[in-house]
């Protein structure tokens, strides 16, 4: 596993979860969309990592260049996640940057710091126009950095 | 802004990284440069096409 030397937990994302988020971002064009990353923190040989197993679409207030969670929908989404993913937790969020690349804007950083304060929670930014995606985290100083990650797929025939 | 409080304190489960066995590694971004989604998606489309042909 990489990344822990810098205090950043590596992220593994199941391909199906990533594709689900990308499809949401494509369907939302030309607007930005937003959603939650669902998964688990896991430990192996005293090292922590994050596994993302699903995504949940979030209702949002959006324009072509701006998106934020619809605050009235947050409790609803939290309940849905509790019902459908009782063994998982929200390990971050995703949103799209249609056509202007993957980075964290000042608004994104503010949203992340406010809504996702735990060190293992990450932001996935997807540009469905350029076909790019990157994971980020925000530190206590309000700076952001990329997160080492890998895309994995469950072997066929293996049920969870 | 509402803080999401759905992160529940729980014991962290022990499990090996999902890179073999039950999982296969599809792509890595250890350096944080990001993913080219067109590669990933075209790979998926190829597999779906092959599966349709086999059916």
mmCIF file with all atom_site columns, N, CA and C in Angstrom, chain A residues 55-97:
data_model
loop_
_atom_site.group_PDB
_atom_site.id
_atom_site.type_symbol
_atom_site.label_atom_id
_atom_site.label_alt_id
_atom_site.label_comp_id
_atom_site.label_asym_id
_atom_site.label_entity_id
_atom_site.label_seq_id
_atom_site.pdbx_PDB_ins_code
_atom_site.Cartn_x
_atom_site.Cartn_y
_atom_site.Cartn_z
_atom_site.occupancy
_atom_site.B_iso_or_equiv
_atom_site.pdbx_formal_charge
_atom_site.auth_seq_id
_atom_site.auth_comp_id
_atom_site.auth_asym_id
_atom_site.auth_atom_id
_atom_site.pdbx_PDB_model_num
ATOM 1   N N  . UNK A 1 55 ? -21.720 4.063  -4.567  1.00 0.00 ? 55 UNK A N  1
ATOM 2   C CA . UNK A 1 55 ? -21.955 5.503  -4.529  1.00 0.00 ? 55 UNK A CA 1
ATOM 3   C C  . UNK A 1 55 ? -23.456 5.739  -4.447  1.00 0.00 ? 55 UNK A C  1
ATOM 4   N N  . UNK A 1 56 ? -23.826 6.850  -3.862  1.00 0.00 ? 56 UNK A N  1
ATOM 5   C CA . UNK A 1 56 ? -25.233 7.228  -3.764  1.00 0.00 ? 56 UNK A CA 1
ATOM 6   C C  . UNK A 1 56 ? -25.375 8.643  -4.298  1.00 0.00 ? 56 UNK A C  1
ATOM 7   N N  . UNK A 1 57 ? -26.312 8.810  -5.205  1.00 0.00 ? 57 UNK A N  1
ATOM 8   C CA . UNK A 1 57 ? -26.513 10.139 -5.774  1.00 0.00 ? 57 UNK A CA 1
ATOM 9   C C  . UNK A 1 57 ? -27.057 11.088 -4.716  1.00 0.00 ? 57 UNK A C  1
ATOM 10  N N  . UNK A 1 58 ? -26.572 12.313 -4.741  1.00 0.00 ? 58 UNK A N  1
ATOM 11  C CA . UNK A 1 58 ? -27.073 13.298 -3.802  1.00 0.00 ? 58 UNK A CA 1
ATOM 12  C C  . UNK A 1 58 ? -27.931 14.315 -4.532  1.00 0.00 ? 58 UNK A C  1
ATOM 13  N N  . UNK A 1 59 ? -28.987 14.736 -3.878  1.00 0.00 ? 59 UNK A N  1
ATOM 14  C CA . UNK A 1 59 ? -29.760 15.844 -4.450  1.00 0.00 ? 59 UNK A CA 1
ATOM 15  C C  . UNK A 1 59 ? -28.960 17.110 -4.215  1.00 0.00 ? 59 UNK A C  1
ATOM 16  N N  . UNK A 1 60 ? -28.978 17.973 -5.209  1.00 0.00 ? 60 UNK A N  1
ATOM 17  C CA . UNK A 1 60 ? -28.096 19.122 -5.099  1.00 0.00 ? 60 UNK A CA 1
ATOM 18  C C  . UNK A 1 60 ? -28.707 20.373 -5.688  1.00 0.00 ? 60 UNK A C  1
ATOM 19  N N  . UNK A 1 61 ? -28.117 21.478 -5.280  1.00 0.00 ? 61 UNK A N  1
ATOM 20  C CA . UNK A 1 61 ? -28.385 22.767 -5.910  1.00 0.00 ? 61 UNK A CA 1
ATOM 21  C C  . UNK A 1 61 ? -27.227 22.972 -6.868  1.00 0.00 ? 61 UNK A C  1
ATOM 22  N N  . UNK A 1 62 ? -27.519 23.163 -8.164  1.00 0.00 ? 62 UNK A N  1
ATOM 23  C CA . UNK A 1 62 ? -26.422 23.100 -9.125  1.00 0.00 ? 62 UNK A CA 1
ATOM 24  C C  . UNK A 1 62 ? -26.564 24.105 -10.266 1.00 0.00 ? 62 UNK A C  1
ATOM 25  N N  . UNK A 1 63 ? -25.411 24.445 -10.810 1.00 0.00 ? 63 UNK A N  1
ATOM 26  C CA . UNK A 1 63 ? -25.334 25.189 -12.052 1.00 0.00 ? 63 UNK A CA 1
ATOM 27  C C  . UNK A 1 63 ? -24.236 24.515 -12.877 1.00 0.00 ? 63 UNK A C  1
ATOM 28  N N  . UNK A 1 64 ? -23.850 25.163 -13.967 1.00 0.00 ? 64 UNK A N  1
ATOM 29  C CA . UNK A 1 64 ? -22.766 24.572 -14.760 1.00 0.00 ? 64 UNK A CA 1
ATOM 30  C C  . UNK A 1 64 ? -21.441 24.582 -14.024 1.00 0.00 ? 64 UNK A C  1
ATOM 31  N N  . UNK A 1 65 ? -21.274 25.503 -13.113 1.00 0.00 ? 65 UNK A N  1
ATOM 32  C CA . UNK A 1 65 ? -19.964 25.645 -12.467 1.00 0.00 ? 65 UNK A CA 1
ATOM 33  C C  . UNK A 1 65 ? -20.051 25.622 -10.948 1.00 0.00 ? 65 UNK A C  1
ATOM 34  N N  . UNK A 1 66 ? -21.179 25.216 -10.427 1.00 0.00 ? 66 UNK A N  1
ATOM 35  C CA . UNK A 1 66 ? -21.324 25.255 -8.974  1.00 0.00 ? 66 UNK A CA 1
ATOM 36  C C  . UNK A 1 66 ? -22.274 24.154 -8.550  1.00 0.00 ? 66 UNK A C  1
ATOM 37  N N  . UNK A 1 67 ? -21.962 23.488 -7.455  1.00 0.00 ? 67 UNK A N  1
ATOM 38  C CA . UNK A 1 67 ? -22.886 22.494 -6.922  1.00 0.00 ? 67 UNK A CA 1
ATOM 39  C C  . UNK A 1 67 ? -22.699 22.410 -5.416  1.00 0.00 ? 67 UNK A C  1
ATOM 40  N N  . UNK A 1 68 ? -23.783 22.244 -4.692  1.00 0.00 ? 68 UNK A N  1
ATOM 41  C CA . UNK A 1 68 ? -23.680 21.958 -3.265  1.00 0.00 ? 68 UNK A CA 1
ATOM 42  C C  . UNK A 1 68 ? -24.836 21.049 -2.879  1.00 0.00 ? 68 UNK A C  1
ATOM 43  N N  . UNK A 1 69 ? -24.667 20.325 -1.789  1.00 0.00 ? 69 UNK A N  1
ATOM 44  C CA . UNK A 1 69 ? -25.713 19.418 -1.358  1.00 0.00 ? 69 UNK A CA 1
ATOM 45  C C  . UNK A 1 69 ? -26.973 20.207 -1.030  1.00 0.00 ? 69 UNK A C  1
ATOM 46  N N  . UNK A 1 70 ? -28.108 19.659 -1.463  1.00 0.00 ? 70 UNK A N  1
ATOM 47  C CA . UNK A 1 70 ? -29.386 20.191 -1.027  1.00 0.00 ? 70 UNK A CA 1
ATOM 48  C C  . UNK A 1 70 ? -29.522 19.817 0.447   1.00 0.00 ? 70 UNK A C  1
ATOM 49  N N  . UNK A 1 71 ? -29.440 20.793 1.298   1.00 0.00 ? 71 UNK A N  1
ATOM 50  C CA . UNK A 1 71 ? -29.364 20.501 2.729   1.00 0.00 ? 71 UNK A CA 1
ATOM 51  C C  . UNK A 1 71 ? -30.607 19.793 3.242   1.00 0.00 ? 71 UNK A C  1
ATOM 52  N N  . UNK A 1 72 ? -31.750 20.071 2.628   1.00 0.00 ? 72 UNK A N  1
ATOM 53  C CA . UNK A 1 72 ? -32.977 19.401 3.069   1.00 0.00 ? 72 UNK A CA 1
ATOM 54  C C  . UNK A 1 72 ? -32.929 17.906 2.767   1.00 0.00 ? 72 UNK A C  1
ATOM 55  N N  . UNK A 1 73 ? -32.102 17.535 1.801   1.00 0.00 ? 73 UNK A N  1
ATOM 56  C CA . UNK A 1 73 ? -32.054 16.132 1.383   1.00 0.00 ? 73 UNK A CA 1
ATOM 57  C C  . UNK A 1 73 ? -31.008 15.330 2.152   1.00 0.00 ? 73 UNK A C  1
ATOM 58  N N  . UNK A 1 74 ? -30.179 15.992 2.920   1.00 0.00 ? 74 UNK A N  1
ATOM 59  C CA . UNK A 1 74 ? -29.083 15.281 3.574   1.00 0.00 ? 74 UNK A CA 1
ATOM 60  C C  . UNK A 1 74 ? -29.578 14.200 4.534   1.00 0.00 ? 74 UNK A C  1
ATOM 61  N N  . UNK A 1 75 ? -30.580 14.540 5.351   1.00 0.00 ? 75 UNK A N  1
ATOM 62  C CA . UNK A 1 75 ? -31.095 13.555 6.303   1.00 0.00 ? 75 UNK A CA 1
ATOM 63  C C  . UNK A 1 75 ? -31.714 12.379 5.559   1.00 0.00 ? 75 UNK A C  1
ATOM 64  N N  . UNK A 1 76 ? -32.402 12.696 4.465   1.00 0.00 ? 76 UNK A N  1
ATOM 65  C CA . UNK A 1 76 ? -33.025 11.646 3.661   1.00 0.00 ? 76 UNK A CA 1
ATOM 66  C C  . UNK A 1 76 ? -31.962 10.701 3.105   1.00 0.00 ? 76 UNK A C  1
ATOM 67  N N  . UNK A 1 77 ? -30.912 11.265 2.575   1.00 0.00 ? 77 UNK A N  1
ATOM 68  C CA . UNK A 1 77 ? -29.844 10.455 2.002   1.00 0.00 ? 77 UNK A CA 1
ATOM 69  C C  . UNK A 1 77 ? -29.141 9.648  3.090   1.00 0.00 ? 77 UNK A C  1
ATOM 70  N N  . UNK A 1 78 ? -28.933 10.273 4.240   1.00 0.00 ? 78 UNK A N  1
ATOM 71  C CA . UNK A 1 78 ? -28.284 9.565  5.347   1.00 0.00 ? 78 UNK A CA 1
ATOM 72  C C  . UNK A 1 78 ? -29.117 8.356  5.766   1.00 0.00 ? 78 UNK A C  1
ATOM 73  N N  . UNK A 1 79 ? -30.439 8.516  5.813   1.00 0.00 ? 79 UNK A N  1
ATOM 74  C CA . UNK A 1 79 ? -31.323 7.403  6.163   1.00 0.00 ? 79 UNK A CA 1
ATOM 75  C C  . UNK A 1 79 ? -31.256 6.296  5.134   1.00 0.00 ? 79 UNK A C  1
ATOM 76  N N  . UNK A 1 80 ? -31.217 6.697  3.869   1.00 0.00 ? 80 UNK A N  1
ATOM 77  C CA . UNK A 1 80 ? -31.134 5.722  2.780   1.00 0.00 ? 80 UNK A CA 1
ATOM 78  C C  . UNK A 1 80 ? -29.843 4.906  2.896   1.00 0.00 ? 80 UNK A C  1
ATOM 79  N N  . UNK A 1 81 ? -28.764 5.584  3.167   1.00 0.00 ? 81 UNK A N  1
ATOM 80  C CA . UNK A 1 81 ? -27.471 4.909  3.278   1.00 0.00 ? 81 UNK A CA 1
ATOM 81  C C  . UNK A 1 81 ? -27.493 3.953  4.466   1.00 0.00 ? 81 UNK A C  1
ATOM 82  N N  . UNK A 1 82 ? -28.121 4.383  5.572   1.00 0.00 ? 82 UNK A N  1
ATOM 83  C CA . UNK A 1 82 ? -28.178 3.529  6.754   1.00 0.00 ? 82 UNK A CA 1
ATOM 84  C C  . UNK A 1 82 ? -28.962 2.252  6.448   1.00 0.00 ? 82 UNK A C  1
ATOM 85  N N  . UNK A 1 83 ? -30.032 2.391  5.651   1.00 0.00 ? 83 UNK A N  1
ATOM 86  C CA . UNK A 1 83 ? -30.865 1.236  5.320   1.00 0.00 ? 83 UNK A CA 1
ATOM 87  C C  . UNK A 1 83 ? -30.174 0.298  4.327   1.00 0.00 ? 83 UNK A C  1
ATOM 88  N N  . UNK A 1 84 ? -29.600 0.882  3.294   1.00 0.00 ? 84 UNK A N  1
ATOM 89  C CA . UNK A 1 84 ? -29.059 0.057  2.210   1.00 0.00 ? 84 UNK A CA 1
ATOM 90  C C  . UNK A 1 84 ? -27.626 -0.391 2.440   1.00 0.00 ? 84 UNK A C  1
ATOM 91  N N  . UNK A 1 85 ? -26.931 0.301  3.314   1.00 0.00 ? 85 UNK A N  1
ATOM 92  C CA . UNK A 1 85 ? -25.520 -0.032 3.560   1.00 0.00 ? 85 UNK A CA 1
ATOM 93  C C  . UNK A 1 85 ? -25.245 -0.059 5.062   1.00 0.00 ? 85 UNK A C  1
ATOM 94  N N  . UNK A 1 86 ? -25.920 -0.978 5.791   1.00 0.00 ? 86 UNK A N  1
ATOM 95  C CA . UNK A 1 86 ? -25.799 -0.955 7.251   1.00 0.00 ? 86 UNK A CA 1
ATOM 96  C C  . UNK A 1 86 ? -24.384 -1.209 7.754   1.00 0.00 ? 86 UNK A C  1
ATOM 97  N N  . UNK A 1 87 ? -23.570 -1.882 6.957   1.00 0.00 ? 87 UNK A N  1
ATOM 98  C CA . UNK A 1 87 ? -22.218 -2.196 7.407   1.00 0.00 ? 87 UNK A CA 1
ATOM 99  C C  . UNK A 1 87 ? -21.185 -1.213 6.869   1.00 0.00 ? 87 UNK A C  1
ATOM 100 N N  . UNK A 1 88 ? -21.668 -0.217 6.186   1.00 0.00 ? 88 UNK A N  1
ATOM 101 C CA . UNK A 1 88 ? -20.722 0.724  5.575   1.00 0.00 ? 88 UNK A CA 1
ATOM 102 C C  . UNK A 1 88 ? -20.899 2.121  6.159   1.00 0.00 ? 88 UNK A C  1
ATOM 103 N N  . UNK A 1 89 ? -20.086 3.014  5.709   1.00 0.00 ? 89 UNK A N  1
ATOM 104 C CA . UNK A 1 89 ? -20.175 4.396  6.164   1.00 0.00 ? 89 UNK A CA 1
ATOM 105 C C  . UNK A 1 89 ? -19.878 5.322  4.997   1.00 0.00 ? 89 UNK A C  1
ATOM 106 N N  . UNK A 1 90 ? -20.158 6.588  5.188   1.00 0.00 ? 90 UNK A N  1
ATOM 107 C CA . UNK A 1 90 ? -19.827 7.566  4.157   1.00 0.00 ? 90 UNK A CA 1
ATOM 108 C C  . UNK A 1 90 ? -18.335 7.863  4.263   1.00 0.00 ? 90 UNK A C  1
ATOM 109 N N  . UNK A 1 91 ? -17.599 7.499  3.234   1.00 0.00 ? 91 UNK A N  1
ATOM 110 C CA . UNK A 1 91 ? -16.146 7.715  3.270   1.00 0.00 ? 91 UNK A CA 1
ATOM 111 C C  . UNK A 1 91 ? -15.730 8.908  2.410   1.00 0.00 ? 91 UNK A C  1
ATOM 112 N N  . UNK A 1 92 ? -16.719 9.652  1.925   1.00 0.00 ? 92 UNK A N  1
ATOM 113 C CA . UNK A 1 92 ? -16.395 10.843 1.167   1.00 0.00 ? 92 UNK A CA 1
ATOM 114 C C  . UNK A 1 92 ? -17.507 11.232 0.216   1.00 0.00 ? 92 UNK A C  1
ATOM 115 N N  . UNK A 1 93 ? -17.163 11.993 -0.770  1.00 0.00 ? 93 UNK A N  1
ATOM 116 C CA . UNK A 1 93 ? -18.157 12.485 -1.719  1.00 0.00 ? 93 UNK A CA 1
ATOM 117 C C  . UNK A 1 93 ? -17.537 12.617 -3.094  1.00 0.00 ? 93 UNK A C  1
ATOM 118 N N  . UNK A 1 94 ? -18.392 12.687 -4.109  1.00 0.00 ? 94 UNK A N  1
ATOM 119 C CA . UNK A 1 94 ? -17.893 12.952 -5.458  1.00 0.00 ? 94 UNK A CA 1
ATOM 120 C C  . UNK A 1 94 ? -18.697 14.086 -6.061  1.00 0.00 ? 94 UNK A C  1
ATOM 121 N N  . UNK A 1 95 ? -18.109 14.761 -6.986  1.00 0.00 ? 95 UNK A N  1
ATOM 122 C CA . UNK A 1 95 ? -18.845 15.757 -7.766  1.00 0.00 ? 95 UNK A CA 1
ATOM 123 C C  . UNK A 1 95 ? -18.145 15.943 -9.096  1.00 0.00 ? 95 UNK A C  1
ATOM 124 N N  . UNK A 1 96 ? -18.857 16.543 -10.027 1.00 0.00 ? 96 UNK A N  1
ATOM 125 C CA . UNK A 1 96 ? -18.309 16.686 -11.373 1.00 0.00 ? 96 UNK A CA 1
ATOM 126 C C  . UNK A 1 96 ? -17.817 18.105 -11.637 1.00 0.00 ? 96 UNK A C  1
ATOM 127 N N  . UNK A 1 97 ? -16.828 18.188 -12.499 1.00 0.00 ? 97 UNK A N  1
ATOM 128 C CA . UNK A 1 97 ? -16.304 19.446 -13.041 1.00 0.00 ? 97 UNK A CA 1
ATOM 129 C C  . UNK A 1 97 ? -16.389 19.321 -14.557 1.00 0.00 ? 97 UNK A C  1
#
